[in-house]
Amino acid sequence: DTAVSQTPKYLVTQMGNDKSIKCEQNLGHDTMYWYKQDSKKFLKIMFSYNNKELIINETVPNRFSPKSPDKAHLNLHINSLELGDSAVYFCASSQNEGLTDTQYFGPGTRLTVL
Amino acid sequence: DAKTTQPPSMDCAEGRAANLPCNHSTISGNEYVYWYRQIHSQGPQYIIHGLKNNETNEMASLIITEDRKSSTLILPHATLRDTAVYYCIVGGGSEKLVFGKGMKLTVNP
């Protein structure tokens, strides 16, 4: 069974559209994250949630809105998509916040905005 | 910002040990050294971490110098599947993961 899963794996859409990426973890972890990996391969944290509460918001435009319906899910909704949003988005989870707990990453969602 | 420096790339022959260096000269006393790797088109994967003692697990060994200013990740018998970008990350318990540029390891047959 996949520990951290994301859907869809690929997402191609037009500028200005609204889209969502879903993430689910079956590890029983309390903390979940969204990361963005751009075309230069830099991987940066966007958000983290602990027990459904927002912990980290790394100055991400408010077009990005994470939603955590329960501890096992952290979805990412993006409004008014822009060309610069094209990237691979990774979801991750860990038992607790911070570095000391191993983070488990999902397979990524490649978003292409045309 | 990443607190570590790694060479941009390294090659290794299949079956040989791969020794991946990392400098972290500004590490503070309560900061750990973490290693993750990212195989092409996959999400990052945790490898190992340590504070000051050497550590070993089923994937790798981590050797941290006595002054803790540098460390080496050792893959004892590299395979083609170990080809990946390896990230050395330094931080304290409550900090977030900050990925730098990493080092591309290519294992050659």
XYZ file of N, CA and C in Angstrom:
669
model
N 0.830 -1.198 0.000
C 0.000 0.000 0.000
C 0.869 1.254 0.000
N 0.479 2.223 -0.796
C 1.225 3.468 -0.886
C 1.047 4.254 0.401
N 2.152 4.763 0.979
C 2.065 5.472 2.239
C 1.489 6.873 2.051
N 2.035 7.601 1.070
C 1.557 8.934 0.754
C 1.199 8.937 -0.735
N -0.048 9.212 -1.012
C -0.486 9.180 -2.404
C -1.015 10.549 -2.809
N -0.858 10.865 -4.080
C -1.318 12.128 -4.627
C -2.081 11.861 -5.908
N -3.096 12.681 -6.134
C -3.805 12.624 -7.405
C -4.141 14.037 -7.849
N -4.044 14.303 -9.131
C -3.543 13.408 -10.187
C -2.026 13.394 -10.238
N -1.460 12.533 -11.028
C -0.021 12.505 -11.206
C 0.423 13.593 -12.190
N -0.406 13.828 -13.184
C -0.150 14.886 -14.163
C -1.390 15.757 -14.276
N -1.155 17.048 -14.448
C -2.259 17.988 -14.563
C -1.840 19.068 -15.552
N -2.549 19.138 -16.660
C -2.291 20.150 -17.678
C -3.523 21.020 -17.773
N -3.339 22.336 -17.690
C -4.486 23.220 -17.662
C -4.116 24.582 -18.236
N -5.131 25.375 -18.467
C -4.925 26.701 -19.040
C -4.753 27.735 -17.938
N -4.075 28.804 -18.285
C -3.952 29.951 -17.375
C -5.336 30.425 -16.962
N -5.452 30.820 -15.718
C -6.701 31.369 -15.225
C -7.645 30.341 -14.629
N -7.389 29.068 -14.900
C -8.255 28.021 -14.335
C -7.975 27.807 -12.854
N -8.925 27.130 -12.207
C -8.768 26.713 -10.815
C -8.632 25.196 -10.799
N -7.670 24.707 -10.032
C -7.463 23.262 -9.964
C -7.116 22.839 -8.541
N -7.322 21.553 -8.277
C -6.980 20.992 -6.972
C -6.106 19.762 -7.124
N -5.218 19.586 -6.159
C -4.404 18.380 -6.061
C -4.727 17.745 -4.709
N -4.927 16.433 -4.727
C -5.302 15.751 -3.489
C -4.134 14.944 -2.942
N -4.063 14.865 -1.630
C -3.022 14.080 -0.975
C -3.639 13.314 0.180
N -3.226 12.069 0.296
C -3.692 11.218 1.388
C -2.516 10.424 1.936
N -2.459 10.292 3.251
C -1.432 9.441 3.862
C -2.108 8.426 4.779
N -1.604 7.202 4.722
C -2.176 6.129 5.545
C -1.213 5.687 6.637
N -0.347 6.622 7.052
C 0.669 6.322 8.060
C 0.244 6.708 9.464
N -0.906 7.343 9.576
C -1.354 7.793 10.889
C -0.593 8.997 11.402
N 0.063 9.718 10.514
C 0.853 10.877 10.917
C -0.031 12.074 11.250
N 0.527 12.954 12.105
C -0.207 14.160 12.492
C 0.110 15.363 11.619
N 1.235 15.326 10.912
C 1.685 16.496 10.166
C 1.776 16.185 8.686
N 1.304 17.127 7.887
C 1.386 16.985 6.438
C 1.908 18.277 5.831
N 2.510 18.148 4.643
C 3.206 19.263 4.017
C 2.901 19.302 2.515
N 3.060 20.493 1.964
C 3.145 20.647 0.516
C 4.462 21.325 0.178
N 5.152 20.755 -0.825
C 6.381 21.307 -1.352
C 6.198 21.583 -2.845
N 6.971 22.558 -3.327
C 6.976 22.860 -4.752
C 8.397 22.686 -5.280
N 8.527 21.972 -6.394
C 9.830 21.826 -7.046
C 9.742 22.446 -8.428
N 10.487 23.539 -8.606
C 10.367 24.276 -9.858
C 11.256 23.667 -10.944
N 11.301 24.365 -12.064
C 12.032 23.837 -13.228
C 13.526 23.726 -12.970
N 14.035 24.519 -12.033
C 15.455 24.437 -11.679
C 15.702 23.382 -10.618
N 14.683 22.648 -10.284
C 14.763 21.513 -9.361
C 14.910 21.903 -7.892
N 14.722 23.201 -7.583
C 14.752 23.570 -6.167
C 13.459 23.134 -5.511
N 13.591 22.500 -4.365
C 12.441 21.969 -3.638
C 12.208 22.850 -2.416
N 11.025 23.474 -2.363
C 10.755 24.403 -1.268
C 9.433 24.095 -0.606
N 9.433 24.229 0.704
C 8.200 23.988 1.439
C 7.217 25.128 1.179
N 5.950 24.773 1.075
C 4.895 25.774 0.906
C 4.074 25.894 2.190
N 3.575 24.773 2.640
C 2.693 24.738 3.812
C 3.006 23.517 4.661
N 2.693 23.624 5.952
C 2.599 22.418 6.752
C 1.389 22.533 7.661
N 0.765 21.404 7.902
C -0.400 21.306 8.767
C -0.109 20.273 9.841
N -0.501 20.605 11.057
C -0.392 19.640 12.143
C -1.776 19.471 12.752
N -2.276 18.259 12.720
C -3.624 18.009 13.241
C -4.659 18.967 12.649
N -4.588 19.133 11.378
C -5.524 19.960 10.616
C -5.340 21.454 10.814
N -4.313 21.871 11.546
C -4.079 23.300 11.729
C -2.847 23.751 10.959
N -2.954 24.905 10.327
C -1.843 25.451 9.556
C -0.696 25.848 10.481
N 0.512 25.345 10.184
C 1.685 25.652 10.993
C 2.638 26.555 10.224
N 2.907 26.203 8.983
C 3.839 26.963 8.160
C 3.127 27.431 6.904
N 3.300 28.701 6.579
C 2.858 29.219 5.303
C 4.008 30.073 4.793
N 4.725 29.529 3.811
C 5.963 30.168 3.380
C 5.706 31.232 2.318
N 5.032 32.281 2.680
C 4.759 33.420 1.791
C 4.322 32.965 0.410
N 3.439 32.034 0.424
C 2.869 31.538 -0.825
C 1.703 32.455 -1.197
N 1.537 32.796 -2.493
C 0.402 33.647 -2.876
C -0.917 33.076 -2.374
N -1.830 33.967 -2.043
C -3.089 33.472 -1.482
C -3.980 32.816 -2.520
N -3.511 32.712 -3.750
C -4.200 31.874 -4.740
C -4.088 30.397 -4.375
N -3.105 30.089 -3.538
C -2.913 28.710 -3.086
C -3.597 28.555 -1.737
N -4.514 27.625 -1.654
C -5.207 27.423 -0.384
C -5.216 25.936 -0.047
N -4.465 25.568 0.976
C -4.492 24.178 1.428
C -5.747 23.934 2.260
N -6.239 22.727 2.181
C -7.410 22.371 2.979
C -7.208 20.982 3.543
N -7.422 20.867 4.843
C -7.213 19.590 5.514
C -8.515 19.127 6.140
N -9.283 18.303 5.439
C -10.561 17.848 5.995
C -10.397 16.920 7.202
N -9.279 16.213 7.244
C -8.945 15.375 8.390
C -7.442 15.159 8.379
N -6.941 14.489 9.404
C -5.487 14.348 9.557
C -4.832 13.606 8.399
N -5.595 12.779 7.740
C -5.023 11.932 6.695
C -5.003 12.595 5.322
N -5.616 13.757 5.212
C -5.731 14.404 3.910
C -5.292 15.857 3.978
N -4.550 16.270 2.955
C -4.204 17.681 2.793
C -4.251 17.984 1.305
N -5.290 18.708 0.936
C -5.484 19.019 -0.477
C -4.976 20.425 -0.759
N -4.577 20.647 -1.996
C -4.064 21.957 -2.405
C -4.932 22.485 -3.525
N -5.574 23.606 -3.265
C -6.402 24.233 -4.283
C -5.693 25.479 -4.793
N -5.655 25.614 -6.110
C -4.973 26.757 -6.709
C -5.955 27.508 -7.596
N -6.142 28.770 -7.294
C -7.024 29.631 -8.084
C -6.228 30.397 -9.127
N -6.898 30.742 -10.201
C -6.334 31.641 -11.219
C -4.901 31.249 -11.574
N -4.743 30.059 -12.050
C -3.421 29.519 -12.335
C -2.626 30.404 -13.278
N -1.328 30.523 -12.973
C -0.407 31.326 -13.772
C 0.686 30.416 -14.343
N 1.352 30.933 -15.378
C 2.412 30.136 -16.007
C 3.470 29.714 -14.989
N 3.768 30.615 -14.064
C 4.809 30.347 -13.074
C 4.436 29.291 -12.058
N 3.197 28.869 -12.074
C 2.782 27.809 -11.156
C 3.181 26.433 -11.671
N 3.625 26.385 -12.904
C 4.068 25.112 -13.473
C 5.247 24.576 -12.658
N 5.088 23.380 -12.158
C 6.100 22.795 -11.270
C 5.636 21.393 -10.906
N 6.482 20.712 -10.125
C 6.041 19.450 -9.532
C 5.733 19.732 -8.066
N 4.579 19.311 -7.624
C 4.146 19.537 -6.259
C 4.181 18.214 -5.511
N 4.871 18.236 -4.374
C 4.991 17.037 -3.553
C 4.270 17.229 -2.224
N 3.542 16.226 -1.860
C 2.937 16.148 -0.543
C 3.833 15.269 0.323
N 3.873 15.539 1.613
C 4.670 14.726 2.523
C 3.959 14.654 3.868
N 4.364 13.700 4.682
C 3.813 13.617 6.034
C 4.896 13.160 6.992
N 4.709 13.503 8.255
C 5.579 13.025 9.320
C 4.756 12.919 10.592
N 5.278 12.167 11.553
C 4.514 11.970 12.772
C 4.307 13.291 13.496
N 5.387 14.052 13.647
C 5.314 15.355 14.301
C 5.952 16.406 13.415
N 5.850 17.663 13.840
C 6.475 18.742 13.084
C 7.981 18.694 13.249
N 8.655 19.319 12.319
C 10.080 19.539 12.483
C 10.948 18.457 11.889
N 12.215 18.734 11.905
C 13.193 17.884 11.232
C 13.354 16.521 11.882
N 13.141 16.450 13.188
C 13.488 15.202 13.869
C 12.629 14.034 13.431
N 11.483 14.307 12.861
C 10.649 13.225 12.371
C 10.821 13.055 10.872
N 11.081 11.845 10.479
C 11.261 11.535 9.068
C 10.032 11.944 8.276
N 10.273 12.599 7.160
C 9.172 12.957 6.275
C 9.085 11.936 5.141
N 7.866 11.532 4.849
C 7.595 10.595 3.772
C 6.888 11.359 2.664
N 7.450 11.280 1.480
C 6.955 12.063 0.368
C 6.089 11.223 -0.570
N 5.134 11.910 -1.171
C 4.349 11.289 -2.215
C 5.087 11.302 -3.539
N 4.495 10.750 -4.582
C 5.169 10.627 -5.876
C 5.201 11.915 -6.680
N 4.469 12.915 -6.235
C 4.483 14.192 -6.947
C 3.354 14.336 -7.954
N 2.973 15.586 -8.176
C 1.997 15.945 -9.215
C 2.650 16.972 -10.115
N 2.788 16.626 -11.381
C 3.408 17.560 -12.328
C 2.320 18.440 -12.917
N 2.357 19.709 -12.567
C 1.373 20.683 -13.036
C 1.983 21.499 -14.173
N 1.292 21.526 -15.284
C 1.715 22.332 -16.427
C 0.607 23.321 -16.749
N 0.954 24.594 -16.704
C -0.013 25.640 -17.014
C 0.344 26.229 -18.382
N -0.621 26.174 -19.285
C -0.373 26.627 -20.668
C -0.911 28.029 -20.893
N 17.512 29.264 3.791
C 18.709 29.003 3.002
C 19.414 27.767 3.524
N 19.959 26.994 2.589
C 20.651 25.783 2.976
C 21.895 26.139 3.767
N 22.209 25.331 4.782
C 23.377 25.581 5.612
C 24.500 24.633 5.251
N 24.391 23.990 4.133
C 25.381 22.977 3.746
C 25.897 23.247 2.351
N 27.088 22.730 2.081
C 27.624 22.765 0.733
C 28.021 21.362 0.319
N 27.655 21.022 -0.893
C 27.984 19.719 -1.462
C 28.537 19.932 -2.866
N 29.419 19.029 -3.322
C 29.822 19.131 -4.732
C 28.598 18.897 -5.608
N 28.582 19.487 -6.794
C 27.377 19.366 -7.623
C 27.134 17.956 -8.142
N 28.210 17.200 -8.328
C 28.003 15.865 -8.886
C 29.172 14.953 -8.544
N 28.912 13.662 -8.674
C 29.933 12.655 -8.409
C 29.551 11.393 -9.172
N 30.563 10.681 -9.639
C 30.337 9.401 -10.279
C 30.898 8.296 -9.405
N 30.291 7.123 -9.536
C 30.747 5.975 -8.770
C 30.504 4.727 -9.606
N 31.410 3.763 -9.475
C 31.226 2.505 -10.192
C 30.300 1.594 -9.411
N 29.465 0.892 -10.129
C 28.532 -0.054 -9.505
C 29.304 -1.074 -8.667
N 28.801 -1.323 -7.461
C 29.448 -2.286 -6.580
C 30.501 -1.694 -5.659
N 30.936 -0.494 -5.983
C 31.927 0.168 -5.128
C 31.208 1.029 -4.096
N 31.965 1.427 -3.081
C 31.407 2.329 -2.078
C 31.333 3.742 -2.642
N 30.220 4.399 -2.380
C 30.064 5.803 -2.752
C 30.182 6.632 -1.486
N 31.113 7.568 -1.486
C 31.334 8.435 -0.331
C 30.919 9.857 -0.698
N 29.829 10.308 -0.128
C 29.263 11.594 -0.496
C 29.586 12.609 0.598
N 30.364 13.651 0.248
C 30.772 14.613 1.281
C 29.763 15.744 1.455
N 29.810 16.342 2.635
C 28.962 17.501 2.921
C 29.686 18.379 3.936
N 29.745 19.660 3.637
C 30.304 20.619 4.587
C 29.200 21.401 5.260
N 29.323 21.513 6.565
C 28.346 22.291 7.338
C 29.090 22.981 8.460
N 29.951 23.919 8.076
C 30.884 24.528 9.031
C 30.201 25.407 10.069
N 28.965 25.831 9.812
C 28.275 26.709 10.770
C 27.267 25.957 11.623
N 27.351 24.652 11.629
C 26.398 23.851 12.393
C 26.483 24.204 13.874
N 25.344 24.266 14.529
C 25.357 24.568 15.956
C 25.131 23.283 16.747
N 25.313 23.398 18.060
C 25.384 22.207 18.891
C 24.165 21.313 18.877
N 22.991 21.895 18.675
C 21.775 21.090 18.739
C 21.221 20.751 17.358
N 22.000 20.997 16.335
C 21.536 20.723 14.980
C 21.990 19.349 14.501
N 21.079 18.664 13.845
C 21.346 17.360 13.289
C 21.780 17.487 11.830
N 22.378 16.418 11.345
C 22.677 16.277 9.921
C 21.737 15.224 9.349
N 20.998 15.600 8.314
C 20.040 14.696 7.672
C 20.447 14.487 6.221
N 20.160 13.306 5.749
C 20.353 13.016 4.330
C 19.049 12.486 3.751
N 18.683 13.090 2.635
C 17.574 12.608 1.824
C 18.109 12.424 0.404
N 17.396 11.663 -0.385
C 17.750 11.570 -1.787
C 16.481 11.607 -2.638
N 16.657 11.998 -3.884
C 15.536 12.057 -4.803
C 15.941 11.358 -6.094
N 15.351 10.214 -6.272
C 15.539 9.483 -7.524
C 14.671 10.151 -8.584
N 15.159 10.139 -9.805
C 14.479 10.843 -10.891
C 12.977 10.560 -10.935
N 12.206 11.647 -10.978
C 10.740 11.582 -11.104
C 10.044 10.975 -9.886
N 10.743 10.935 -8.753
C 10.110 10.449 -7.535
C 10.191 11.513 -6.448
N 9.468 11.300 -5.377
C 9.571 12.187 -4.237
C 10.831 11.901 -3.439
N 11.302 12.871 -2.673
C 12.486 12.640 -1.835
C 12.270 11.483 -0.864
N 13.372 10.850 -0.499
C 13.347 9.689 0.381
C 14.365 9.895 1.490
N 13.935 9.704 2.714
C 14.847 9.804 3.858
C 15.886 8.697 3.802
N 17.128 9.043 4.161
C 18.169 8.023 4.215
C 18.614 7.793 5.655
N 19.111 8.834 6.305
C 19.720 8.667 7.606
C 19.897 10.034 8.251
N 20.070 10.074 9.556
C 20.441 11.324 10.201
C 21.285 11.037 11.431
N 22.007 12.070 11.890
C 22.848 11.906 13.070
C 23.140 13.243 13.716
N 23.586 13.168 14.953
C 23.936 14.381 15.695
C 25.447 14.521 15.805
N 26.090 13.560 16.427
C 27.547 13.615 16.493
C 28.189 12.248 16.390
N 27.432 11.221 16.715
C 27.980 9.877 16.572
C 27.743 9.370 15.159
N 28.594 8.465 14.737
C 28.377 7.830 13.445
C 27.131 6.965 13.517
N 26.411 6.909 12.423
C 25.174 6.151 12.364
C 25.190 5.213 11.173
N 24.513 4.093 11.337
C 24.386 3.129 10.235
C 22.976 2.561 10.234
N 22.423 2.431 9.058
C 21.161 1.711 8.919
C 21.239 0.842 7.675
N 20.126 0.304 7.281
C 20.140 -0.645 6.172
C 20.463 0.025 4.842
N 20.362 1.328 4.778
C 20.617 2.025 3.519
C 22.033 2.566 3.424
N 22.555 3.097 4.534
C 23.814 3.828 4.440
C 24.455 3.983 5.812
N 25.664 4.549 5.786
C 26.345 4.954 7.012
C 26.608 6.443 6.939
N 26.575 7.068 8.101
C 26.841 8.500 8.193
C 28.022 8.691 9.130
N 29.057 9.315 8.608
C 30.248 9.602 9.397
C 30.319 11.106 9.604
N 30.295 11.533 10.847
C 30.355 12.955 11.181
C 31.698 13.228 11.836
N 32.413 14.244 11.364
C 33.723 14.553 11.939
C 33.564 15.012 13.383
N 34.651 14.921 14.107
C 34.591 15.233 15.533
C 34.172 16.680 15.788
N 34.620 17.598 14.915
C 34.217 18.997 15.092
C 32.840 19.276 14.492
N 32.246 18.280 13.888
C 30.900 18.312 13.300
C 30.771 19.283 12.133
N 31.871 19.733 11.584
C 31.786 20.688 10.490
C 31.640 20.029 9.128
N 31.754 18.751 9.089
C 31.526 18.048 7.833
C 31.081 16.619 8.114
N 30.537 16.003 7.099
C 30.097 14.618 7.245
C 30.205 13.920 5.891
N 30.138 12.601 5.945
C 30.182 11.792 4.729
C 29.095 10.736 4.791
N 28.322 10.677 3.755
C 27.341 9.601 3.617
C 28.000 8.494 2.816
N 27.927 7.291 3.309
C 28.558 6.166 2.629
C 27.494 5.165 2.198
N 27.444 4.916 0.899
C 26.643 3.818 0.373
C 27.633 2.688 0.115
N 27.594 1.625 0.901
C 28.712 0.662 0.888
C 28.882 -0.090 -0.431
N 27.809 -0.385 -1.096
C 27.892 -1.113 -2.372
C 26.880 -0.471 -3.322
N 27.319 0.567 -4.004
C 26.389 1.335 -4.833
C 25.818 0.485 -5.967
N 24.536 0.679 -6.220
C 23.877 0.027 -7.348
C 23.349 1.096 -8.291
N 22.929 0.659 -9.466
C 22.415 1.618 -10.450
C 21.204 2.369 -9.885
N 20.460 1.692 -9.010
C 19.264 2.315 -8.443
C 19.589 3.403 -7.423
N 20.866 3.516 -7.068
C 21.274 4.588 -6.154
C 21.542 5.897 -6.895
N 21.475 5.879 -8.214
C 21.620 7.120 -8.976
C 20.482 8.059 -8.593
N 20.848 9.243 -8.080
C 19.843 10.162 -7.548
C 20.536 11.476 -7.181
N 19.729 12.445 -6.790
C 20.250 13.665 -6.185
C 20.188 13.481 -4.671
N 21.327 13.689 -4.025
C 21.425 13.488 -2.581
C 21.505 14.848 -1.891
N 20.672 15.014 -0.881
C 20.593 16.274 -0.161
C 21.108 16.090 1.269
N 22.045 16.911 1.626
C 22.542 16.978 2.999
C 21.885 18.198 3.638
N 21.212 17.998 4.752
C 20.421 19.065 5.375
C 20.774 19.141 6.848
N 20.939 20.361 7.314
C 21.281 20.573 8.721
C 20.176 21.385 9.376
N 19.804 21.002 10.581
C 18.804 21.779 11.276
C 18.474 21.216 12.642
N 17.734 22.016 13.396
C 17.318 21.603 14.720
C 15.956 20.957 14.697
N 15.521 20.486 15.851
C 14.333 19.656 15.916
C 13.071 20.281 15.381
N 12.864 21.567 15.652
C 11.583 22.172 15.277
C 11.640 22.868 13.926
N 12.771 22.826 13.275
C 12.893 23.527 12.000
C 12.284 22.748 10.861
N 12.096 23.446 9.755
C 11.562 22.784 8.571
C 12.713 22.270 7.719
N 12.387 21.345 6.841
C 13.370 20.833 5.890
C 13.673 21.906 4.865
N 14.937 22.232 4.706
C 15.348 23.182 3.674
C 16.289 22.447 2.733
N 15.823 22.226 1.534
C 16.617 21.513 0.534
C 17.477 22.499 -0.231
N 18.770 22.190 -0.335
C 19.648 22.972 -1.188
C 19.661 22.390 -2.583
N 20.778 22.595 -3.273
C 20.879 22.093 -4.641
C 21.157 20.600 -4.672
N 21.728 20.081 -3.594
C 22.034 18.659 -3.559
C 23.205 18.294 -4.438
N 23.498 17.005 -4.482
C 24.582 16.479 -5.285
C 24.069 15.318 -6.119
N 24.328 15.382 -7.415
C 23.873 14.317 -8.300
C 24.902 13.189 -8.292
N 24.493 12.036 -7.789
C 25.333 10.842 -7.821
C 24.909 9.987 -9.000
N 25.871 9.667 -9.845
C 25.607 8.761 -10.957
C 26.409 7.494 -10.737
N 25.707 6.382 -10.641
C 26.371 5.092 -10.495
C 26.459 4.465 -11.879
N 27.664 4.178 -12.281
C 27.914 3.666 -13.628
C 28.140 2.155 -13.618
N 27.636 1.460 -14.642
C 27.810 0.004 -14.695
C 29.255 -0.383 -14.966
